[in-house]
Coordinates of C-alpha atoms in Angstrom, one line a residue:
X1 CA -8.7 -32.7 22.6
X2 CA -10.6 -35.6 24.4
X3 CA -13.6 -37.8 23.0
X4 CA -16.0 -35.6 24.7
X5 CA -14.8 -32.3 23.2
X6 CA -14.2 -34.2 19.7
X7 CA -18.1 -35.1 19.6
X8 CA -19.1 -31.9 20.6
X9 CA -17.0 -30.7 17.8
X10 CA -18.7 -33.0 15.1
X11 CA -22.0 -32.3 16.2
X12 CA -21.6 -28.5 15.7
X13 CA -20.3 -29.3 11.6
X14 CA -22.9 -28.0 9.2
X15 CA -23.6 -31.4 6.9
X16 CA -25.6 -29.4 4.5
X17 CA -24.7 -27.9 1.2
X18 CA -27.1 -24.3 0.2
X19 CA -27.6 -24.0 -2.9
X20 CA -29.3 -20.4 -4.9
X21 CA -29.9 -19.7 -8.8
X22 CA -28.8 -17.0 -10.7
X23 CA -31.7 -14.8 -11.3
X24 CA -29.8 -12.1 -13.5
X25 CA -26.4 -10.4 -14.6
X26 CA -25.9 -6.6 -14.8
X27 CA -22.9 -5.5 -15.5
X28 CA -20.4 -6.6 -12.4
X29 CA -23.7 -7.6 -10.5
X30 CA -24.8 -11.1 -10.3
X31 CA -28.3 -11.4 -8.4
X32 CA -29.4 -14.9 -6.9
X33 CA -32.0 -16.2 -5.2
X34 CA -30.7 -17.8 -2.1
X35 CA -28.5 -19.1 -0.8
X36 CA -28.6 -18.3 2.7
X37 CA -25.4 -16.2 3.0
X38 CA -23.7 -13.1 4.7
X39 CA -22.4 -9.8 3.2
X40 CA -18.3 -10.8 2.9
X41 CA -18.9 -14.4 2.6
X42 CA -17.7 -16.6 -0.6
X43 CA -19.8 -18.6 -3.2
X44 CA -19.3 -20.7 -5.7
X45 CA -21.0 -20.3 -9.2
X46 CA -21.9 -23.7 -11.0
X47 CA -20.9 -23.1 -15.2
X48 CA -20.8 -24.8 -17.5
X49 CA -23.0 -27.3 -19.8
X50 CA -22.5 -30.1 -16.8
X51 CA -21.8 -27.1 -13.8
X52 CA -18.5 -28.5 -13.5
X53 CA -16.2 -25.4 -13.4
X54 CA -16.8 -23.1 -10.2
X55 CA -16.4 -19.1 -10.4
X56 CA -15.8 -17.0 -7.2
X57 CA -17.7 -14.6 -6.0
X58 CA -18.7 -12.4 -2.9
X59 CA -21.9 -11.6 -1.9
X60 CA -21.7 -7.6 -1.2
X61 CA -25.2 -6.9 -0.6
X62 CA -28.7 -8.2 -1.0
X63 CA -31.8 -7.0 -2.8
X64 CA -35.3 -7.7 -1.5
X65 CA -34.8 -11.0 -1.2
X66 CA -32.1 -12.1 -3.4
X67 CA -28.2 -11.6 -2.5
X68 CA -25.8 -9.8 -5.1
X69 CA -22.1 -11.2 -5.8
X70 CA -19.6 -9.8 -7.8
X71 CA -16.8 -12.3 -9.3
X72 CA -13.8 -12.7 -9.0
X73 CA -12.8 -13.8 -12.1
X74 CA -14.6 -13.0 -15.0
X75 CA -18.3 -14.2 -15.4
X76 CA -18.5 -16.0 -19.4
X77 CA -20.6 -18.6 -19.2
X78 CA -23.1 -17.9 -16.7
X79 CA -26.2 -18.3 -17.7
X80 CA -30.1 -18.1 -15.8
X81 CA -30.6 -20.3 -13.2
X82 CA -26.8 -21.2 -12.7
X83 CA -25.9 -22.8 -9.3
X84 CA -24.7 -20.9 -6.6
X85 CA -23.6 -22.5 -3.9
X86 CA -22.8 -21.5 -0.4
X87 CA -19.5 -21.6 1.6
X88 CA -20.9 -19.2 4.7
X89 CA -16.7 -18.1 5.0
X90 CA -15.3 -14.9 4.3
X91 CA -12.3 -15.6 2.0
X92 CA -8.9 -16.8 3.0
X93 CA -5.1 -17.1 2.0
X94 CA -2.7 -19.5 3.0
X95 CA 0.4 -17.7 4.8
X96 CA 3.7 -18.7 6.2
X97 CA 7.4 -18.8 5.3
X98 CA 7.5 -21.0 2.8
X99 CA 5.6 -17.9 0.8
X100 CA 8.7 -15.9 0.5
X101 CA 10.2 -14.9 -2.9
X102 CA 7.0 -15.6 -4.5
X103 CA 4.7 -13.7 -6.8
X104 CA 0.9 -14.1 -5.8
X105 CA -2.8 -13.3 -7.2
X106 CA -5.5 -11.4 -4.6
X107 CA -6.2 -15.5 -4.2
X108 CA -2.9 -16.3 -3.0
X109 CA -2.2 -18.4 -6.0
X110 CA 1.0 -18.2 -7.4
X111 CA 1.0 -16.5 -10.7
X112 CA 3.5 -18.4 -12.5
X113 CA 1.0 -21.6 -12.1
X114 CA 3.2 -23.7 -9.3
X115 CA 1.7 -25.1 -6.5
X116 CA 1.5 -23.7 -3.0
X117 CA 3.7 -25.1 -1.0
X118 CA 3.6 -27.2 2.4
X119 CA 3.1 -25.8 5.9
X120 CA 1.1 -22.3 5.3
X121 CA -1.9 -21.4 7.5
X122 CA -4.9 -20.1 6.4
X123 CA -5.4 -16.5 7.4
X124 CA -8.7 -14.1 6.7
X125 CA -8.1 -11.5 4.3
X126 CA -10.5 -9.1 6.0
X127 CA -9.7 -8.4 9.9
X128 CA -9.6 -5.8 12.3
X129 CA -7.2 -2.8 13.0
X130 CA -5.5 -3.3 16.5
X131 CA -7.0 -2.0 19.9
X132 CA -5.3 1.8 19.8
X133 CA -4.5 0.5 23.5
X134 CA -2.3 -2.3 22.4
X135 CA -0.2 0.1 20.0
X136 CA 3.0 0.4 21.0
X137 CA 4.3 4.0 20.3
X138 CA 6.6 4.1 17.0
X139 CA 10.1 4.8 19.3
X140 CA 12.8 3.4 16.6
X141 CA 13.7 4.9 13.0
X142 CA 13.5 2.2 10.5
X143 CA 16.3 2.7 7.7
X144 CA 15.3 2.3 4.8
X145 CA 18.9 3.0 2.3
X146 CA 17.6 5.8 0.8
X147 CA 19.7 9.2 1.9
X148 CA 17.0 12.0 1.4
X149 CA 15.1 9.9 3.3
X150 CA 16.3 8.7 6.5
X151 CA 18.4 12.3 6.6
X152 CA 15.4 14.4 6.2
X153 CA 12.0 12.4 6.5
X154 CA 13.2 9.9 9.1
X155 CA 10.4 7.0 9.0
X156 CA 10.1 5.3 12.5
X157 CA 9.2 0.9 12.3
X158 CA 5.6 1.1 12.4
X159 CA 5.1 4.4 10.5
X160 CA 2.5 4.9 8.0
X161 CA 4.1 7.2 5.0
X162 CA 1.8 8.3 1.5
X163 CA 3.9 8.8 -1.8
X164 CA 1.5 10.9 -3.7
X165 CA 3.4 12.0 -7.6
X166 CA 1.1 12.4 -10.8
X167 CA 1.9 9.7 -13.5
X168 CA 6.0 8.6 -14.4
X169 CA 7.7 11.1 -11.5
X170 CA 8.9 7.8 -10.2
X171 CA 7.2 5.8 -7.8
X172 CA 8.2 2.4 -8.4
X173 CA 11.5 3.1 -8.8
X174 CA 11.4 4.5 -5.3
X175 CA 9.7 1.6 -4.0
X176 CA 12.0 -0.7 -5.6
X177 CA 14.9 1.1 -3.8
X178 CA 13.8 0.8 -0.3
X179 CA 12.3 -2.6 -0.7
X180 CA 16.2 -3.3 -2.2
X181 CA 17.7 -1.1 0.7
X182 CA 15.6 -1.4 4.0
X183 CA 16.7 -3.2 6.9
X184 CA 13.0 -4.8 7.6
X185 CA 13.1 -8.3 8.2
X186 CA 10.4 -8.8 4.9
X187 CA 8.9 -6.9 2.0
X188 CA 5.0 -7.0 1.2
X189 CA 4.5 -5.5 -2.2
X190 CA 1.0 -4.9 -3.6
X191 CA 0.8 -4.2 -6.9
X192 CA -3.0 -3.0 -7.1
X193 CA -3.8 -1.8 -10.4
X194 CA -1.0 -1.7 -12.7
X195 CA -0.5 -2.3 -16.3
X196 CA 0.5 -6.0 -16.9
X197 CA 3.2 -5.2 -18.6
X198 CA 4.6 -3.3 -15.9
X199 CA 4.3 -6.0 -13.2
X200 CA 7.6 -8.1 -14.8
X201 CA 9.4 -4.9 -14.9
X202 CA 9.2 -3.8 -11.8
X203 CA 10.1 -6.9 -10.6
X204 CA 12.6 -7.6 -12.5
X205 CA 14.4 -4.5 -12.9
X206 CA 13.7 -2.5 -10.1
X207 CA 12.8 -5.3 -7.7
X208 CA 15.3 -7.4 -9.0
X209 CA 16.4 -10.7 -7.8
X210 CA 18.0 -9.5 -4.1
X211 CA 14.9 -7.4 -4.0
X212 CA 12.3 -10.4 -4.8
X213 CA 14.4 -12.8 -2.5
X214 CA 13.3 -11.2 0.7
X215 CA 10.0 -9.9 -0.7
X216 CA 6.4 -11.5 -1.4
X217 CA 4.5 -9.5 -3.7
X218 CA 1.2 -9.4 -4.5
X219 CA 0.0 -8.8 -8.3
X220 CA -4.1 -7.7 -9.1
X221 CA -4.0 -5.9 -12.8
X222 CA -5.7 -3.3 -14.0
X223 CA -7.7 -5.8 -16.8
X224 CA -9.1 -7.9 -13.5
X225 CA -12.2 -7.4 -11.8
X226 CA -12.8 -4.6 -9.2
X227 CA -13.1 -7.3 -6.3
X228 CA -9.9 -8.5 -7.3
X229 CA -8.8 -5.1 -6.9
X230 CA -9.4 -4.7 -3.7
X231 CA -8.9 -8.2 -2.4
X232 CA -5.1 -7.8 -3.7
X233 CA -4.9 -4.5 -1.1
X234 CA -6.8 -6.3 1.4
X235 CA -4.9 -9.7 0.9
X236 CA -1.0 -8.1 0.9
X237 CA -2.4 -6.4 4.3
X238 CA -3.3 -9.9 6.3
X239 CA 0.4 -11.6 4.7
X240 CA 2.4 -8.3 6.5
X241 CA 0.1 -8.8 9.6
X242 CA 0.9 -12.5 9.6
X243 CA 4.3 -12.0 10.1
X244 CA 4.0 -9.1 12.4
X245 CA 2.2 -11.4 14.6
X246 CA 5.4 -13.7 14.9
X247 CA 7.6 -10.9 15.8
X248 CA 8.6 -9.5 12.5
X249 CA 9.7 -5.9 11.2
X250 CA 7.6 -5.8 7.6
X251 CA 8.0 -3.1 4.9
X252 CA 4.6 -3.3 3.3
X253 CA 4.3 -1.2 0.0
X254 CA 1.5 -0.5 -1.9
X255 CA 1.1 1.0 -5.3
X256 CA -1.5 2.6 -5.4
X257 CA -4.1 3.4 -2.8
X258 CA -5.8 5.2 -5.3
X259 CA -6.7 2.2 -7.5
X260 CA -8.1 0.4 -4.5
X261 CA -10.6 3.1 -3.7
X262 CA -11.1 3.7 -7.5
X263 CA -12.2 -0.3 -7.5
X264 CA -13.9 0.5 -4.6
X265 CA -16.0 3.0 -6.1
X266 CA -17.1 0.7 -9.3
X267 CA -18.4 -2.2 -6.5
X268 CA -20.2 0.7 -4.9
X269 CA -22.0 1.8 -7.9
X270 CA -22.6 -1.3 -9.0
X271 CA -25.1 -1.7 -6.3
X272 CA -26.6 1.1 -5.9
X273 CA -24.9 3.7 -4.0
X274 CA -25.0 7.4 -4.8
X275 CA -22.0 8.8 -6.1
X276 CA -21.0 11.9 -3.8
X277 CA -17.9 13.6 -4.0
X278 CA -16.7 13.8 -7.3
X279 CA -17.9 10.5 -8.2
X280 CA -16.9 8.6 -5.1
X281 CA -19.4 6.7 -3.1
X282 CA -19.3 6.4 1.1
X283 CA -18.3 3.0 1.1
X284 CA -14.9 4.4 0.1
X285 CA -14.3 7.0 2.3
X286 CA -15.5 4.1 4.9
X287 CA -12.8 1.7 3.6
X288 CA -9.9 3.7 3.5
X289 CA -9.4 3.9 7.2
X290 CA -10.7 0.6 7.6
X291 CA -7.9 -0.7 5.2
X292 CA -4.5 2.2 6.4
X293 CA -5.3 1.6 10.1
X294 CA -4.6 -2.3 9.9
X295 CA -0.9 -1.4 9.5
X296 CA 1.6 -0.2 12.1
X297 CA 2.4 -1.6 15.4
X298 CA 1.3 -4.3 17.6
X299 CA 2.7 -6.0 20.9
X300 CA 4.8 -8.5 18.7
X301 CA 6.1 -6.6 15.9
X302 CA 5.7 -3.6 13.2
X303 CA 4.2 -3.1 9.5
X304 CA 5.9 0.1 7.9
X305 CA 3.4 1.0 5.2
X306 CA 4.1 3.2 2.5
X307 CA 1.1 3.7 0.4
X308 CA 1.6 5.3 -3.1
X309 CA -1.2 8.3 -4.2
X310 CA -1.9 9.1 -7.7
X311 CA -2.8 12.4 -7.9
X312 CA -4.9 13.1 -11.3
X313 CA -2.8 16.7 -12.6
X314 CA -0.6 16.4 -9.9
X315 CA -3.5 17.9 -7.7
X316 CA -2.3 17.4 -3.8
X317 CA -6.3 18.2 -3.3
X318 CA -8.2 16.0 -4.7
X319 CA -11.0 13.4 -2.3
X320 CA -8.3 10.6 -2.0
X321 CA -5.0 12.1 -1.6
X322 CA -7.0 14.3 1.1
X323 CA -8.4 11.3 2.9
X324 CA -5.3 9.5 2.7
X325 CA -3.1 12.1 3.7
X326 CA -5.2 12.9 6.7
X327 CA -5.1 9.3 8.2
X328 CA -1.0 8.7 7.5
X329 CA 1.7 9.7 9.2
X330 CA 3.3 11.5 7.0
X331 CA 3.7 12.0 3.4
X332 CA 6.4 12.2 0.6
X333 CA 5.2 14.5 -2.6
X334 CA 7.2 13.4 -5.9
X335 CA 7.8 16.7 -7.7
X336 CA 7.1 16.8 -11.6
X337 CA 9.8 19.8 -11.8
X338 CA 12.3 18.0 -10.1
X339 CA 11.9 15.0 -12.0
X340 CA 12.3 17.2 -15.4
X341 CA 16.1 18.5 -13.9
X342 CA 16.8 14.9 -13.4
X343 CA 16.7 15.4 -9.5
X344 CA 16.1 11.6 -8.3
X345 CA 14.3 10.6 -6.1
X346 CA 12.1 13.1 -7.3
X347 CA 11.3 13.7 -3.4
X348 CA 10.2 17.7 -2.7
X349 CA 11.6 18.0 1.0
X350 CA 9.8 21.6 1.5
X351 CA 6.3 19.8 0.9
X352 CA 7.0 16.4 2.3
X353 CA 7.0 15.6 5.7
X354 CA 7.5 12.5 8.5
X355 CA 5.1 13.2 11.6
X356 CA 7.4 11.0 13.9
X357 CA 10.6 12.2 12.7
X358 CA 11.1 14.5 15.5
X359 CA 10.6 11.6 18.4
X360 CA 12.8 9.2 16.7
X361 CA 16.2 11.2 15.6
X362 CA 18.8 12.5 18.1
X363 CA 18.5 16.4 18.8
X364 CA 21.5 17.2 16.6
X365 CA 20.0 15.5 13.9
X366 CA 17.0 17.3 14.2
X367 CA 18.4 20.8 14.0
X368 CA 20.9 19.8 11.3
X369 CA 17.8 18.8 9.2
X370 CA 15.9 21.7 9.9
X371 CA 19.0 23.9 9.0
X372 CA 19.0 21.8 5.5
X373 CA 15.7 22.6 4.8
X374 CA 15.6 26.3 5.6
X375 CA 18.5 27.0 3.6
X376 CA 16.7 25.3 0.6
X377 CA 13.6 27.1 1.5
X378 CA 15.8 30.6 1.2
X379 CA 16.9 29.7 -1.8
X380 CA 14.0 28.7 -3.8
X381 CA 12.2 31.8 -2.2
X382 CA 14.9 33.9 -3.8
X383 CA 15.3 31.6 -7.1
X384 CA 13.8 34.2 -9.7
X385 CA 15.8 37.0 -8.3
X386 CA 18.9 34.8 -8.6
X387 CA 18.4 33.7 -11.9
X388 CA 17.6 37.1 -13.5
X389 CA 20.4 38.5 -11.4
X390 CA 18.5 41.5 -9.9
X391 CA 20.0 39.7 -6.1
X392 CA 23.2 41.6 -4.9
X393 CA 25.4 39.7 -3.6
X394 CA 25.8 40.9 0.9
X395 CA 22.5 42.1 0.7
X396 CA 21.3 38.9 3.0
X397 CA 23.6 36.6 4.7
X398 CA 21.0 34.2 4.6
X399 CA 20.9 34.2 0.8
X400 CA 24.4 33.9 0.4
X401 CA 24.8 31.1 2.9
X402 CA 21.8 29.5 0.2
X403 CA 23.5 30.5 -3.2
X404 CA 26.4 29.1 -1.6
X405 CA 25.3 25.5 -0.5
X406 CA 22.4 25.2 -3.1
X407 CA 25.0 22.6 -5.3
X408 CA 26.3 20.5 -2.4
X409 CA 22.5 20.8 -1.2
X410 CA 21.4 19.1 -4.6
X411 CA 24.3 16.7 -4.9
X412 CA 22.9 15.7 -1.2
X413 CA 19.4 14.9 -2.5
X414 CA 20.3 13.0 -5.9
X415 CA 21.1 9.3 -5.7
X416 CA 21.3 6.4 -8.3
X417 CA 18.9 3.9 -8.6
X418 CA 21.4 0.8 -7.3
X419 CA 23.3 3.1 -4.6
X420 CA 22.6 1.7 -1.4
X421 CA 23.1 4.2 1.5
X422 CA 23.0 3.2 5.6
X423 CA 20.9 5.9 7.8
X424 CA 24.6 6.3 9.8
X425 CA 26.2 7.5 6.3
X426 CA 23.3 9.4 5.2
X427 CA 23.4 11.2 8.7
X428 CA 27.4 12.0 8.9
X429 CA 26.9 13.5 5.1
X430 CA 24.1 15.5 6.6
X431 CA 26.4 16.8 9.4
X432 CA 29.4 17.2 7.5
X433 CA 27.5 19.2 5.0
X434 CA 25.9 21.9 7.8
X435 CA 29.1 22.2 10.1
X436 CA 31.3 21.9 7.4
X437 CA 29.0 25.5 6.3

């Protein structure tokens, strides 16, 4: 940069500092008068007896003529006519290698209280979804070490997959064994949500160290404020864009997208928007896309998202899983019954389904999965007339060909938690287990 540019530079910085005052508090909604700010950007609230501690907040919408912020963090010790001061900047996490193997807050900040270490670069939370035009389309299957999986749902790199299961079917452990498992170059885990003491667990145990080593993940609890909520969905999304942007292959997982747009709704209500369907305002139904579309490909790399979808009475129907499920590319349902036989993962291949499967996998493939799947189809078609025995056995070779490959069928599907499985094993089983029929 020469002298000229430099000058130009320093006569463009803002010297000023703009300063508002909290005018009052209502449940998550803070309402000041001034400063000048923009819906997104950051402020700092002055508390304190001598305004020396500062609290975060976002401004998220305005009010005649006063702004509203939500924290952060949360908001003892404001009190009337507080400081709020003005950073006219959206709000941004420092990014880069040095990152990996590290446990993070929707801030960025490392949760066990270290420091940040040297050489990240600062990187908005809140950006665009590529240009449709400059999406590459998803070509190669991404293996992700778990046999039901890249046998029968082949994901491609770049695919966009929900996991949608009720309450304890097994989600996390799921995630924990592709995040142990896939060949991605990097894990993004958010943890959006969760109970606190579940967040050490699932790192530890079905993370675990070889897991955490190659993985940064992002923790925002269910006892923190809705912004931090959805900060921590928004802030795990710009780390795995980061390092698609430098060529990578990233496995981003989040658990769960229903949290996010649960949070989501509170900040809606909060100011002032009508609840519509069931409860949920339109800023959510606006978000979701917003937030799912950011993933996937781009000219320099790939984000594989899998997004997990709590459905409330394991209700496939309900406003999220619905939205969600019509803007992925595919989607995995966790069966309840399964889980009760001890089938693991509790996967239900007849009602899941990978969009890009078919593109990605060689034609044999293809037809031995489909061959898989309609023999399980036969049989659980037929499974009361099996059990009670009112099926004779010749009366459909199609039934028999089921009754007799249901076992190796369900020894197919199960696998333990720490069994690690490459796509090229997973697809010789699946052929040895049709032509060997």
């Amino acid at each position: 940069m020469n002298v000229i540019d430099l000058m130009h530079e320093i006569d463009q910085i803002d010297t000023y500092k703009r300063f508002g005052r909290i005018k009052r508090v209502v449940g998550l909604m803070i309402e000041s008068q001034g400063p000048e700010s923009s819906i997104g950007d950051v402020c700092y609230i002055h508390v304190g007896s001598k305004q020396k501690r500062k609290i975060l907040a976002e401004v998220v919408g305005f009010k005649d003529e006063n702004i509203i912020l939500m924290p952060y963090t949360t908001i003892s010790d404001i009190s009337p006519g507080s400081l709020v001061e003005a950073t006219l900047k959206p709000l941004e996490v420092k990014v880069g290698p040095g990152l990996i193997g590290s446990v993070v807050d929707s801030l960025g900040q490392p949760l066990d209280g270290s420091q940040l270490p040297k050489g990240l670069s600062p990187v908005l939370t809140d950006q665009q979804p590529p240009n449709p035009m400059s999406r590459p389309p998803v070509s190669e299957p991404m293996e992700v070490g778990v046999r039901m999986i890249d046998s029968l749902l082949t994901v491609g790199k770049g695919q966009r997959v929900g996991i949608f299961a009720g309450s304890g079917v097994g989600k996390s452990t799921l995630l924990g064994m592709i995040a142990r498992n896939t060949i991605a170059d990097l894990n993004v885990i958010a943890l959006v949500g969760e109970r606190g003491r579940e967040v050490r667990e699932f790192i530890e145990k079905d993370l675990g160290p070889e897991g955490l080593a190659r993985s940064i993940v992002v923790v925002a609890t269910s006892d923190q404020p809705a912004l931090m909520r959805i900060k921590g969905a928004f802030t795990a999304t710009a780390i795995a864009e980061y390092f698609r942007d430098k060529g990578l292959d990233v496995m981003l997982m989040m658990d769960s997208v229903t949290r996010v747009a649960m949070a989501q709704r509170e900040v809606g209500l909060a100011i002032g928007e009508p609840p519509t369907t069931k409860g949920y305002t339109p800023s959510v139904f606006a978000q979701l896309p917003k937030l799912l579309e950011r993933t996937g490909t781009n000219m320099q790399g790939s984000i594989t998202a899998f997004y997990t979808v709590l459905v409330d009475g394991d209700d496939m129907n309900e406003p999220i899983a619905d939205t969600v499920r019509g803007i992925l590319d595919g989607h995995f349902v966790l069966d309840r019954n399964l889980a009760n036989k001890g089938q693991y993962p509790a996967v239900n291949v007849l009602k899941s389904i990978s969009r890009i499967m078919n593109n990605i996998v060689p034609e044999g493939h293809r037809k031995s999965a489909e061959k898989l799947r309609n023999l399980l189809s036969v049989y659980m078609n037929s499974e009361d007339l099996i059990n009670i025995g009112a099926y004779k056995k010749g009366s459909s070779y199609e039934i028999d060909e089921a009754i007799r490959q249901f076992p190796n069928i369900i020894s197919f599907l199960k696998q333990e938690t720490h069994e690690k499985v490459s796509m090229e094993e997973s697809r010789q089983t699946l052929y040895s287990l049709i032509e060997g029929d």
